[in-house]
Amino acid sequence: MPSKIAGTRRPSAVRGGGRAPATPRRGGGVRRLYKRAQRAWDRPLTAYYVIIGAGMLITTLGLVMVYSASMITALTYDLVPSYFFRKQFFAALLGTGLLLAASRMPVKLHRALAYPILVGAVFLMVLVQIPGIGHAVNGNQNWISLGGPFQLQPSEFGKLALILWGADLLARKHDMRLLTQWKHMLVPLVPGAFMLLGLIMLGGDMGTSIILAAILFGLLWTAGAPTRLFVGVLTVAGAIGVLLIKTSSNRMKRFDCIGATDPGGEGAPCLQAAHGIYALASGGWFGSGLGASVEKWGQLPEAHTDFIFAVTGEELGLAGTLSVLALFAALGYAGIRVAGGTEDPFVRFAAGGVTTWITAQAVINIGAVLGLLPIAGVPLPLFSYGGSALLPTMFAVGLLIAFARQEPAAKAALAMRRPGWGKRAGVRWKSMRRRVKKRPSGER
């Protein structure tokens, strides 16, 4: 009879002769999924692919929604239903060429283009104010007629000009260690930005001025402006903005329409805001179907431009609008990663400026459609109809792609994926994480 050993216990047997199943930890699957997603995001090429994918998906979905939202408007003007879509598709083709060109340019060439683009944008914005050349749309004289159905809005290129010029200016001062002095951080960046703002406000375009001011604050924030300096510039800009709003009855009415669900009485001052809410409310979870919007039949003004997000919510539902928001969030987060992961000051400032531009304009447009902000009259970037807005924005996305691919880790990863690289280096890649050196012939 086997002796018993004191102080020990035999583990209890499990039926079937197997081991007792381990109790799974609560939240272990979620934790593993989070760590896996974190590892995937930390890969050197993640930001590069996210910028490409999000930018192209937003543009493609925008083309689809422009076609759906603009058909009725085109028929109202006795045009073919695809009239606005054709123009937007042509602009998207040109924008794709600009995106590819910008994504392949070296940083030195981007910096060299800063001053020519700034001079060109200022020259065109001055031409807008000359009678007979400038053209007014919806009360704002910020357009130049190019003949036929084509028009150009130079203020859209002013955003890109401010980013490139401001980033180059701040980068040169950073190299000379001058950004520690507030006067070098503000001059001539702030006066130059105010010059652009003045030219835009001469045409009455308050929405574009807000975006340009946001870009200026983004550049100062990325450059490390002290809190007191940042608050001072923000206070001055805010005071000017309040003065411009108070002196315009049209702008004051836009504040009265925040959250409005009733179009109003005589003249229906809140017609656009109210019908935008109606469109979103009638969409439900998955929408009424592509092309089945009711509000675009003359009820919702600017359905294919400023309020295209409302038509998206009506036709694609909450799922469609959340998808658009997720794409903009991914693009913005990838831009922040590019700006924060580089040692080149120009890349950091320019990437921060582009990210501020796209995210701020998206927030202002979507906030107005949701009734959370006043209607500023700015399009949804890469999504709304308008070639003048699409071309510089796609060039800016190309900038982010160029910056993402020029990170040292991303550049090495892209070099290893080129065809024939493994043969030249004597390495055969079995997977993304394993490499096996080729053995010489005859070796076992």
Tab-separated table of C-alpha atoms in Angstrom:
chain	number	residue	atom	x	y	z
A	1	MET	CA	0.000	0.000	0.000
A	2	PRO	CA	1.621	3.290	-1.019
A	3	SER	CA	2.609	5.557	1.769
A	4	LYS	CA	1.085	8.989	2.110
A	5	ILE	CA	3.393	11.973	1.977
A	6	ALA	CA	2.537	14.661	4.457
A	7	GLY	CA	1.702	18.101	3.195
A	8	THR	CA	0.935	17.030	-0.373
A	9	ARG	CA	-2.294	16.509	-2.226
A	10	ARG	CA	-2.833	14.574	-5.383
A	11	PRO	CA	-4.576	16.674	-8.033
A	12	SER	CA	-8.080	15.637	-8.625
A	13	ALA	CA	-8.604	13.466	-11.691
A	14	VAL	CA	-10.622	14.708	-14.574
A	15	ARG	CA	-13.094	12.465	-16.288
A	16	GLY	CA	-11.763	11.159	-19.549
A	17	GLY	CA	-8.159	11.259	-18.361
A	18	GLY	CA	-7.501	14.802	-19.730
A	19	ARG	CA	-6.326	17.955	-18.028
A	20	ALA	CA	-8.727	20.417	-16.517
A	21	PRO	CA	-9.531	23.144	-19.037
A	22	ALA	CA	-7.862	26.452	-18.278
A	23	THR	CA	-10.262	29.202	-17.331
A	24	PRO	CA	-10.064	31.941	-20.000
A	25	ARG	CA	-9.224	35.349	-18.694
A	26	ARG	CA	-11.901	37.944	-19.045
A	27	GLY	CA	-11.077	40.490	-21.683
A	28	GLY	CA	-8.140	38.444	-22.972
A	29	GLY	CA	-9.468	38.371	-26.525
A	30	VAL	CA	-10.061	42.102	-26.578
A	31	ARG	CA	-6.608	42.712	-25.117
A	32	ARG	CA	-4.954	40.505	-27.733
A	33	LEU	CA	-6.912	42.217	-30.495
A	34	TYR	CA	-5.844	45.623	-29.187
A	35	LYS	CA	-2.175	44.599	-29.042
A	36	ARG	CA	-2.362	43.155	-32.543
A	37	ALA	CA	-3.902	46.378	-33.867
A	38	GLN	CA	-1.252	48.391	-32.032
A	39	ARG	CA	1.539	46.327	-33.592
A	40	ALA	CA	-0.004	46.766	-37.029
A	41	TRP	CA	-0.280	50.535	-36.530
A	42	ASP	CA	3.353	50.745	-35.384
A	43	ARG	CA	4.630	49.294	-38.644
A	44	PRO	CA	6.668	51.785	-40.689
A	45	LEU	CA	4.344	51.788	-43.721
A	46	THR	CA	1.015	51.995	-41.899
A	47	ALA	CA	0.664	55.790	-42.135
A	48	TYR	CA	1.689	55.661	-45.801
A	49	TYR	CA	-1.019	53.158	-46.710
A	50	VAL	CA	-3.660	54.785	-44.487
A	51	ILE	CA	-3.184	58.154	-46.192
A	52	ILE	CA	-3.410	56.584	-49.653
A	53	GLY	CA	-6.391	54.397	-48.780
A	54	ALA	CA	-8.394	57.000	-46.866
A	55	GLY	CA	-7.734	59.723	-49.436
A	56	MET	CA	-8.752	57.554	-52.374
A	57	LEU	CA	-11.833	56.139	-50.621
A	58	ILE	CA	-13.088	59.596	-49.631
A	59	THR	CA	-12.590	60.873	-53.192
A	60	THR	CA	-14.260	57.839	-54.782
A	61	LEU	CA	-17.244	57.888	-52.430
A	62	GLY	CA	-17.471	61.627	-53.018
A	63	LEU	CA	-17.738	61.092	-56.773
A	64	VAL	CA	-20.580	58.632	-56.221
A	65	MET	CA	-22.452	61.016	-53.948
A	66	VAL	CA	-21.845	64.018	-56.232
A	67	TYR	CA	-23.490	62.086	-59.067
A	68	SER	CA	-26.439	61.121	-56.877
A	69	ALA	CA	-26.903	64.533	-55.226
A	70	SER	CA	-26.473	66.662	-58.356
A	71	MET	CA	-28.764	64.908	-60.839
A	72	ILE	CA	-31.875	66.893	-59.904
A	73	THR	CA	-29.964	70.181	-59.825
A	74	ALA	CA	-28.621	69.485	-63.307
A	75	LEU	CA	-32.117	68.711	-64.638
A	76	THR	CA	-33.370	71.951	-63.081
A	77	TYR	CA	-30.938	73.886	-65.310
A	78	ASP	CA	-31.900	71.792	-68.388
A	79	LEU	CA	-28.588	69.932	-68.305
A	80	VAL	CA	-27.844	66.233	-68.592
A	81	PRO	CA	-28.072	64.434	-65.210
A	82	SER	CA	-24.355	63.628	-65.221
A	83	TYR	CA	-23.241	67.219	-65.933
A	84	PHE	CA	-21.789	67.987	-62.502
A	85	PHE	CA	-20.415	64.474	-62.130
A	86	ARG	CA	-18.480	64.782	-65.391
A	87	LYS	CA	-16.867	68.014	-64.267
A	88	GLN	CA	-16.002	66.544	-60.876
A	89	PHE	CA	-14.621	63.378	-62.469
A	90	PHE	CA	-12.430	65.458	-64.780
A	91	ALA	CA	-11.181	67.451	-61.774
A	92	ALA	CA	-10.504	64.188	-59.928
A	93	LEU	CA	-8.382	62.954	-62.847
A	94	LEU	CA	-6.356	66.194	-62.802
A	95	GLY	CA	-6.146	65.967	-59.013
A	96	THR	CA	-4.858	62.408	-59.221
A	97	GLY	CA	-2.068	63.609	-61.475
A	98	LEU	CA	-1.229	66.362	-58.985
A	99	LEU	CA	-1.325	63.850	-56.124
A	100	LEU	CA	1.060	61.470	-57.893
A	101	ALA	CA	3.392	64.323	-58.804
A	102	ALA	CA	3.409	65.685	-55.246
A	103	SER	CA	3.954	62.224	-53.762
A	104	ARG	CA	7.073	61.732	-55.907
A	105	MET	CA	8.624	65.150	-55.390
A	106	PRO	CA	11.550	65.465	-52.979
A	107	VAL	CA	11.211	67.778	-50.004
A	108	LYS	CA	13.620	70.294	-51.574
A	109	LEU	CA	11.327	70.722	-54.575
A	110	HIS	CA	8.294	71.244	-52.330
A	111	ARG	CA	10.173	73.975	-50.521
A	112	ALA	CA	11.234	75.525	-53.815
A	113	LEU	CA	7.575	75.677	-54.920
A	114	ALA	CA	6.463	77.545	-51.792
A	115	TYR	CA	7.141	81.086	-52.990
A	116	PRO	CA	5.925	80.626	-56.619
A	117	ILE	CA	2.637	79.159	-55.349
A	118	LEU	CA	2.244	82.010	-52.851
A	119	VAL	CA	2.915	84.698	-55.463
A	120	GLY	CA	0.535	83.017	-57.916
A	121	ALA	CA	-2.236	82.706	-55.333
A	122	VAL	CA	-1.906	86.357	-54.257
A	123	PHE	CA	-1.912	87.509	-57.891
A	124	LEU	CA	-5.083	85.561	-58.648
A	125	MET	CA	-6.825	86.800	-55.493
A	126	VAL	CA	-6.039	90.372	-56.532
A	127	LEU	CA	-7.492	89.688	-59.980
A	128	VAL	CA	-10.717	88.544	-58.334
A	129	GLN	CA	-11.322	92.066	-57.038
A	130	ILE	CA	-10.933	93.684	-60.484
A	131	PRO	CA	-14.329	94.427	-62.094
A	132	GLY	CA	-14.896	92.396	-65.214
A	133	ILE	CA	-12.515	89.621	-64.114
A	134	GLY	CA	-13.869	88.620	-60.721
A	135	HIS	CA	-17.155	86.741	-60.594
A	136	ALA	CA	-19.640	86.623	-57.697
A	137	VAL	CA	-21.347	83.396	-56.577
A	138	ASN	CA	-23.981	83.461	-53.815
A	139	GLY	CA	-22.948	86.985	-52.881
A	140	ASN	CA	-19.224	86.196	-52.520
A	141	GLN	CA	-16.887	87.569	-55.163
A	142	ASN	CA	-14.112	84.979	-54.984
A	143	TRP	CA	-14.236	83.444	-58.453
A	144	ILE	CA	-12.568	83.958	-61.822
A	145	SER	CA	-14.391	82.819	-64.934
A	146	LEU	CA	-12.209	80.670	-67.219
A	147	GLY	CA	-14.709	80.599	-70.045
A	148	GLY	CA	-17.693	78.357	-70.517
A	149	PRO	CA	-18.740	76.366	-67.444
A	150	PHE	CA	-15.304	76.485	-65.799
A	151	GLN	CA	-14.537	78.790	-62.896
A	152	LEU	CA	-11.580	79.098	-60.530
A	153	GLN	CA	-11.601	80.013	-56.841
A	154	PRO	CA	-8.077	81.281	-56.032
A	155	SER	CA	-8.684	81.349	-52.274
A	156	GLU	CA	-8.601	77.527	-52.262
A	157	PHE	CA	-5.030	77.659	-53.548
A	158	GLY	CA	-4.272	80.286	-50.901
A	159	LYS	CA	-4.632	77.556	-48.247
A	160	LEU	CA	-1.943	75.442	-49.900
A	161	ALA	CA	0.243	78.516	-50.422
A	162	LEU	CA	0.079	79.465	-46.741
A	163	ILE	CA	1.040	75.941	-45.666
A	164	LEU	CA	4.071	75.610	-47.955
A	165	TRP	CA	5.301	79.167	-47.428
A	166	GLY	CA	4.722	79.092	-43.675
A	167	ALA	CA	6.382	75.696	-43.267
A	168	ASP	CA	9.439	76.786	-45.273
A	169	LEU	CA	9.676	80.055	-43.336
A	170	LEU	CA	9.418	78.377	-39.941
A	171	ALA	CA	11.840	75.612	-40.954
A	172	ARG	CA	14.532	78.112	-41.951
A	173	LYS	CA	14.089	80.000	-38.684
A	174	HIS	CA	14.194	76.702	-36.803
A	175	ASP	CA	17.537	75.857	-38.387
A	176	MET	CA	18.865	79.265	-37.297
A	177	ARG	CA	17.445	78.736	-33.765
A	178	LEU	CA	15.255	81.841	-33.996
A	179	LEU	CA	11.908	80.314	-33.045
A	180	THR	CA	12.639	80.848	-29.372
A	181	GLN	CA	11.991	84.552	-29.955
A	182	TRP	CA	8.342	85.487	-30.337
A	183	LYS	CA	8.961	88.200	-32.934
A	184	HIS	CA	10.649	85.720	-35.286
A	185	MET	CA	7.792	83.257	-34.813
A	186	LEU	CA	5.150	85.866	-35.658
A	187	VAL	CA	6.899	87.978	-38.308
A	188	PRO	CA	6.406	87.718	-41.224
A	189	LEU	CA	4.133	84.648	-40.859
A	190	VAL	CA	1.187	86.377	-39.178
A	191	PRO	CA	1.264	89.538	-41.392
A	192	GLY	CA	1.459	87.334	-44.494
A	193	ALA	CA	-1.494	85.254	-43.325
A	194	PHE	CA	-3.483	88.401	-42.517
A	195	MET	CA	-2.767	89.689	-46.035
A	196	LEU	CA	-4.317	86.531	-47.486
A	197	LEU	CA	-7.225	86.819	-45.058
A	198	GLY	CA	-7.811	90.423	-46.110
A	199	LEU	CA	-7.916	89.518	-49.801
A	200	ILE	CA	-10.408	86.753	-49.089
A	201	MET	CA	-12.602	88.936	-46.871
A	202	LEU	CA	-12.768	91.591	-49.601
A	203	GLY	CA	-14.888	89.064	-51.460
A	204	GLY	CA	-16.999	88.323	-48.388
A	205	ASP	CA	-15.986	84.677	-47.950
A	206	MET	CA	-16.026	84.212	-44.180
A	207	GLY	CA	-15.882	80.396	-44.319
A	208	THR	CA	-12.604	80.226	-46.225
A	209	SER	CA	-11.164	82.869	-43.891
A	210	ILE	CA	-11.933	80.649	-40.896
A	211	ILE	CA	-10.083	77.735	-42.511
A	212	LEU	CA	-7.098	79.949	-43.298
A	213	ALA	CA	-7.014	81.151	-39.685
A	214	ALA	CA	-7.130	77.523	-38.503
A	215	ILE	CA	-4.128	76.719	-40.713
A	216	LEU	CA	-2.224	79.657	-39.195
A	217	PHE	CA	-2.948	78.398	-35.676
A	218	GLY	CA	-1.933	74.889	-36.721
A	219	LEU	CA	1.433	76.143	-37.972
A	220	LEU	CA	2.045	78.121	-34.781
A	221	TRP	CA	1.039	75.191	-32.601
A	222	THR	CA	3.296	72.773	-34.496
A	223	ALA	CA	6.158	75.268	-34.252
A	224	GLY	CA	5.822	75.216	-30.474
A	225	ALA	CA	4.384	78.674	-29.885
A	226	PRO	CA	4.118	79.544	-26.179
A	227	THR	CA	0.654	79.440	-24.700
A	228	ARG	CA	0.566	83.190	-24.061
A	229	LEU	CA	1.586	83.955	-27.648
A	230	PHE	CA	-0.902	81.453	-29.046
A	231	VAL	CA	-3.733	82.824	-26.919
A	232	GLY	CA	-2.805	86.396	-27.900
A	233	VAL	CA	-3.016	85.680	-31.628
A	234	LEU	CA	-6.217	83.715	-31.086
A	235	THR	CA	-7.749	86.618	-29.161
A	236	VAL	CA	-6.923	89.146	-31.878
A	237	ALA	CA	-8.290	86.868	-34.611
A	238	GLY	CA	-11.398	86.133	-32.541
A	239	ALA	CA	-12.056	89.840	-31.975
A	240	ILE	CA	-11.755	90.544	-35.707
A	241	GLY	CA	-14.082	87.626	-36.436
A	242	VAL	CA	-16.712	88.831	-33.960
A	243	LEU	CA	-16.570	92.321	-35.472
A	244	LEU	CA	-17.064	90.962	-38.988
A	245	ILE	CA	-19.963	88.792	-37.853
A	246	LYS	CA	-21.688	91.561	-35.894
A	247	THR	CA	-21.533	93.945	-38.854
A	248	SER	CA	-23.243	91.493	-41.217
A	249	SER	CA	-26.911	90.609	-40.825
A	250	ASN	CA	-26.474	87.588	-43.081
A	251	ARG	CA	-23.774	86.100	-40.827
A	252	MET	CA	-25.827	86.813	-37.699
A	253	LYS	CA	-28.764	84.891	-39.169
A	254	ARG	CA	-26.526	81.858	-39.591
A	255	PHE	CA	-25.936	81.780	-35.842
A	256	ASP	CA	-29.679	81.962	-35.257
A	257	CYS	CA	-30.102	78.777	-37.329
A	258	ILE	CA	-27.861	76.570	-35.183
A	259	GLY	CA	-29.890	73.471	-34.327
A	260	ALA	CA	-32.954	74.793	-36.175
A	261	THR	CA	-35.639	72.240	-37.083
A	262	ASP	CA	-38.077	74.812	-38.470
A	263	PRO	CA	-37.234	76.603	-41.767
A	264	GLY	CA	-38.656	79.834	-40.367
A	265	GLY	CA	-41.237	82.326	-41.497
A	266	GLU	CA	-41.016	84.793	-44.352
A	267	GLY	CA	-38.020	84.076	-46.573
A	268	ALA	CA	-37.298	80.827	-44.670
A	269	PRO	CA	-33.975	81.993	-43.190
A	270	CYS	CA	-33.186	78.519	-41.812
A	271	LEU	CA	-34.336	76.542	-44.855
A	272	GLN	CA	-30.979	74.919	-45.535
A	273	ALA	CA	-30.213	74.068	-41.904
A	274	ALA	CA	-33.667	72.585	-41.241
A	275	HIS	CA	-33.799	70.447	-44.385
A	276	GLY	CA	-30.291	69.182	-43.685
A	277	ILE	CA	-31.587	67.847	-40.365
A	278	TYR	CA	-34.632	66.384	-42.139
A	279	ALA	CA	-32.365	64.522	-44.565
A	280	LEU	CA	-30.232	63.035	-41.796
A	281	ALA	CA	-33.278	62.096	-39.699
A	282	SER	CA	-35.001	60.258	-42.555
A	283	GLY	CA	-31.920	58.154	-43.360
A	284	GLY	CA	-32.204	55.759	-40.439
A	285	TRP	CA	-29.538	53.131	-39.891
A	286	PHE	CA	-28.806	52.189	-43.501
A	287	GLY	CA	-30.513	54.910	-45.528
A	288	SER	CA	-33.185	54.962	-48.163
A	289	GLY	CA	-30.825	53.694	-50.868
A	290	LEU	CA	-28.366	55.277	-53.255
A	291	GLY	CA	-30.183	57.820	-55.443
A	292	ALA	CA	-33.392	57.699	-53.380
A	293	SER	CA	-32.985	60.995	-51.526
A	294	VAL	CA	-36.106	63.135	-51.274
A	295	GLU	CA	-34.498	66.334	-49.995
A	296	LYS	CA	-32.331	66.772	-53.095
A	297	TRP	CA	-35.497	67.389	-55.162
A	298	GLY	CA	-35.260	71.124	-54.642
A	299	GLN	CA	-35.882	71.114	-50.881
A	300	LEU	CA	-32.219	71.200	-49.788
A	301	PRO	CA	-30.089	74.023	-51.269
A	302	GLU	CA	-26.506	73.185	-52.250
A	303	ALA	CA	-27.173	69.449	-51.952
A	304	HIS	CA	-24.084	68.488	-53.974
A	305	THR	CA	-21.694	71.041	-52.446
A	306	ASP	CA	-21.886	72.270	-48.850
A	307	PHE	CA	-24.647	69.866	-47.745
A	308	ILE	CA	-23.610	66.683	-49.522
A	309	PHE	CA	-23.090	65.053	-46.121
A	310	ALA	CA	-26.830	65.428	-45.464
A	311	VAL	CA	-27.678	63.608	-48.710
A	312	THR	CA	-25.153	60.924	-47.749
A	313	GLY	CA	-26.933	60.445	-44.442
A	314	GLU	CA	-30.322	60.220	-46.149
A	315	GLU	CA	-29.241	57.694	-48.790
A	316	LEU	CA	-26.624	55.664	-46.902
A	317	GLY	CA	-27.886	56.163	-43.370
A	318	LEU	CA	-25.930	56.277	-40.152
A	319	ALA	CA	-23.624	53.545	-41.438
A	320	GLY	CA	-22.600	55.700	-44.397
A	321	THR	CA	-22.017	58.856	-42.391
A	322	LEU	CA	-19.995	57.008	-39.749
A	323	SER	CA	-17.885	55.491	-42.526
A	324	VAL	CA	-17.103	58.969	-43.864
A	325	LEU	CA	-16.228	60.171	-40.360
A	326	ALA	CA	-13.972	57.153	-39.818
A	327	LEU	CA	-12.104	57.830	-43.064
A	328	PHE	CA	-11.487	61.469	-42.121
A	329	ALA	CA	-10.399	60.401	-38.631
A	330	ALA	CA	-7.946	57.881	-40.086
A	331	LEU	CA	-6.550	60.450	-42.515
A	332	GLY	CA	-6.148	63.017	-39.739
A	333	TYR	CA	-4.508	60.569	-37.345
A	334	ALA	CA	-2.081	59.390	-40.012
A	335	GLY	CA	-1.179	63.011	-40.756
A	336	ILE	CA	-0.484	63.614	-37.062
A	337	ARG	CA	1.743	60.537	-36.984
A	338	VAL	CA	3.731	61.783	-39.968
A	339	ALA	CA	4.142	65.217	-38.379
A	340	GLY	CA	5.165	63.762	-35.030
A	341	GLY	CA	7.506	61.079	-36.345
A	342	THR	CA	9.864	63.170	-38.460
A	343	GLU	CA	13.016	65.092	-37.598
A	344	ASP	CA	12.743	67.406	-40.616
A	345	PRO	CA	11.175	70.680	-39.411
A	346	PHE	CA	9.680	71.517	-42.824
A	347	VAL	CA	7.979	68.119	-43.023
A	348	ARG	CA	6.663	68.518	-39.478
A	349	PHE	CA	5.227	72.001	-40.106
A	350	ALA	CA	3.799	71.195	-43.543
A	351	ALA	CA	2.236	67.902	-42.419
A	352	GLY	CA	0.735	69.653	-39.395
A	353	GLY	CA	-0.661	72.413	-41.603
A	354	VAL	CA	-2.226	69.988	-44.105
A	355	THR	CA	-3.739	67.878	-41.323
A	356	THR	CA	-5.174	70.988	-39.653
A	357	TRP	CA	-6.628	72.165	-42.961
A	358	ILE	CA	-8.423	68.932	-43.851
A	359	THR	CA	-9.674	68.058	-40.365
A	360	ALA	CA	-10.770	71.599	-39.454
A	361	GLN	CA	-12.668	72.026	-42.726
A	362	ALA	CA	-14.316	68.615	-42.324
A	363	VAL	CA	-15.375	69.446	-38.745
A	364	ILE	CA	-16.805	72.838	-39.761
A	365	ASN	CA	-18.739	71.388	-42.715
A	366	ILE	CA	-20.117	68.360	-40.864
A	367	GLY	CA	-20.842	70.432	-37.749
A	368	ALA	CA	-22.949	72.825	-39.827
A	369	VAL	CA	-24.898	69.957	-41.401
A	370	LEU	CA	-25.552	68.444	-37.965
A	371	GLY	CA	-26.784	71.806	-36.682
A	372	LEU	CA	-23.955	72.139	-34.166
A	373	LEU	CA	-22.162	75.026	-35.904
A	374	PRO	CA	-23.256	77.951	-38.087
A	375	ILE	CA	-23.280	77.353	-41.824
A	376	ALA	CA	-19.887	78.576	-43.033
A	377	GLY	CA	-20.272	77.728	-46.721
A	378	VAL	CA	-17.168	75.529	-46.961
A	379	PRO	CA	-17.161	72.211	-48.864
A	380	LEU	CA	-16.351	68.829	-47.373
A	381	PRO	CA	-12.711	68.154	-48.417
A	382	LEU	CA	-12.246	65.597	-51.220
A	383	PHE	CA	-15.986	64.867	-51.047
A	384	SER	CA	-18.082	67.847	-52.117
A	385	TYR	CA	-18.475	69.087	-55.670
A	386	GLY	CA	-15.965	71.710	-56.769
A	387	GLY	CA	-12.806	71.358	-58.799
A	388	SER	CA	-11.155	74.446	-57.297
A	389	ALA	CA	-11.369	72.840	-53.866
A	390	LEU	CA	-10.503	69.316	-55.023
A	391	LEU	CA	-7.259	70.079	-56.900
A	392	PRO	CA	-5.243	71.737	-54.086
A	393	THR	CA	-6.607	69.282	-51.522
A	394	MET	CA	-5.443	66.271	-53.553
A	395	PHE	CA	-2.051	67.950	-53.979
A	396	ALA	CA	-1.949	68.341	-50.173
A	397	VAL	CA	-2.725	64.632	-49.720
A	398	GLY	CA	0.147	63.945	-52.108
A	399	LEU	CA	2.344	65.994	-49.778
A	400	LEU	CA	1.404	63.735	-46.861
A	401	ILE	CA	2.153	60.651	-48.958
A	402	ALA	CA	5.574	62.041	-49.906
A	403	PHE	CA	6.367	62.831	-46.291
A	404	ALA	CA	5.183	59.403	-45.094
A	405	ARG	CA	7.316	57.531	-47.626
A	406	GLN	CA	10.423	59.573	-46.792
A	407	GLU	CA	10.588	58.453	-43.171
A	408	PRO	CA	13.771	56.369	-42.720
A	409	ALA	CA	11.922	53.205	-41.626
A	410	ALA	CA	9.289	53.574	-44.366
A	411	LYS	CA	11.954	54.234	-46.996
A	412	ALA	CA	13.810	51.044	-45.984
A	413	ALA	CA	10.590	49.005	-46.002
A	414	LEU	CA	9.651	50.267	-49.468
A	415	ALA	CA	13.159	49.564	-50.770
A	416	MET	CA	12.932	45.953	-49.613
A	417	ARG	CA	9.639	45.486	-51.483
A	418	ARG	CA	10.992	46.545	-54.859
A	419	PRO	CA	11.139	43.784	-57.489
A	420	GLY	CA	14.571	42.219	-57.687
A	421	TRP	CA	15.795	43.768	-54.451
A	422	GLY	CA	16.188	40.376	-52.798
A	423	LYS	CA	18.290	39.001	-55.668
A	424	ARG	CA	20.629	42.009	-55.595
A	425	ALA	CA	20.978	41.765	-51.823
A	426	GLY	CA	21.311	37.969	-51.757
A	427	VAL	CA	18.264	37.589	-49.542
A	428	ARG	CA	15.116	35.524	-50.131
A	429	TRP	CA	12.125	36.827	-48.205
A	430	LYS	CA	9.761	34.165	-46.869
A	431	SER	CA	7.447	36.593	-45.057
A	432	MET	CA	7.336	40.095	-43.646
A	433	ARG	CA	9.099	38.948	-40.475
A	434	ARG	CA	11.551	36.301	-41.671
A	435	ARG	CA	14.380	36.326	-44.150
A	436	VAL	CA	16.650	33.489	-45.254
A	437	LYS	CA	20.002	34.026	-46.874
A	438	LYS	CA	20.634	32.067	-50.049
A	439	ARG	CA	23.073	29.233	-49.695
A	440	PRO	CA	25.792	28.872	-52.306
A	441	SER	CA	25.455	25.935	-54.691
A	442	GLY	CA	26.804	22.671	-53.315
A	443	GLU	CA	26.336	23.578	-49.659
A	444	ARG	CA	24.027	21.379	-47.629
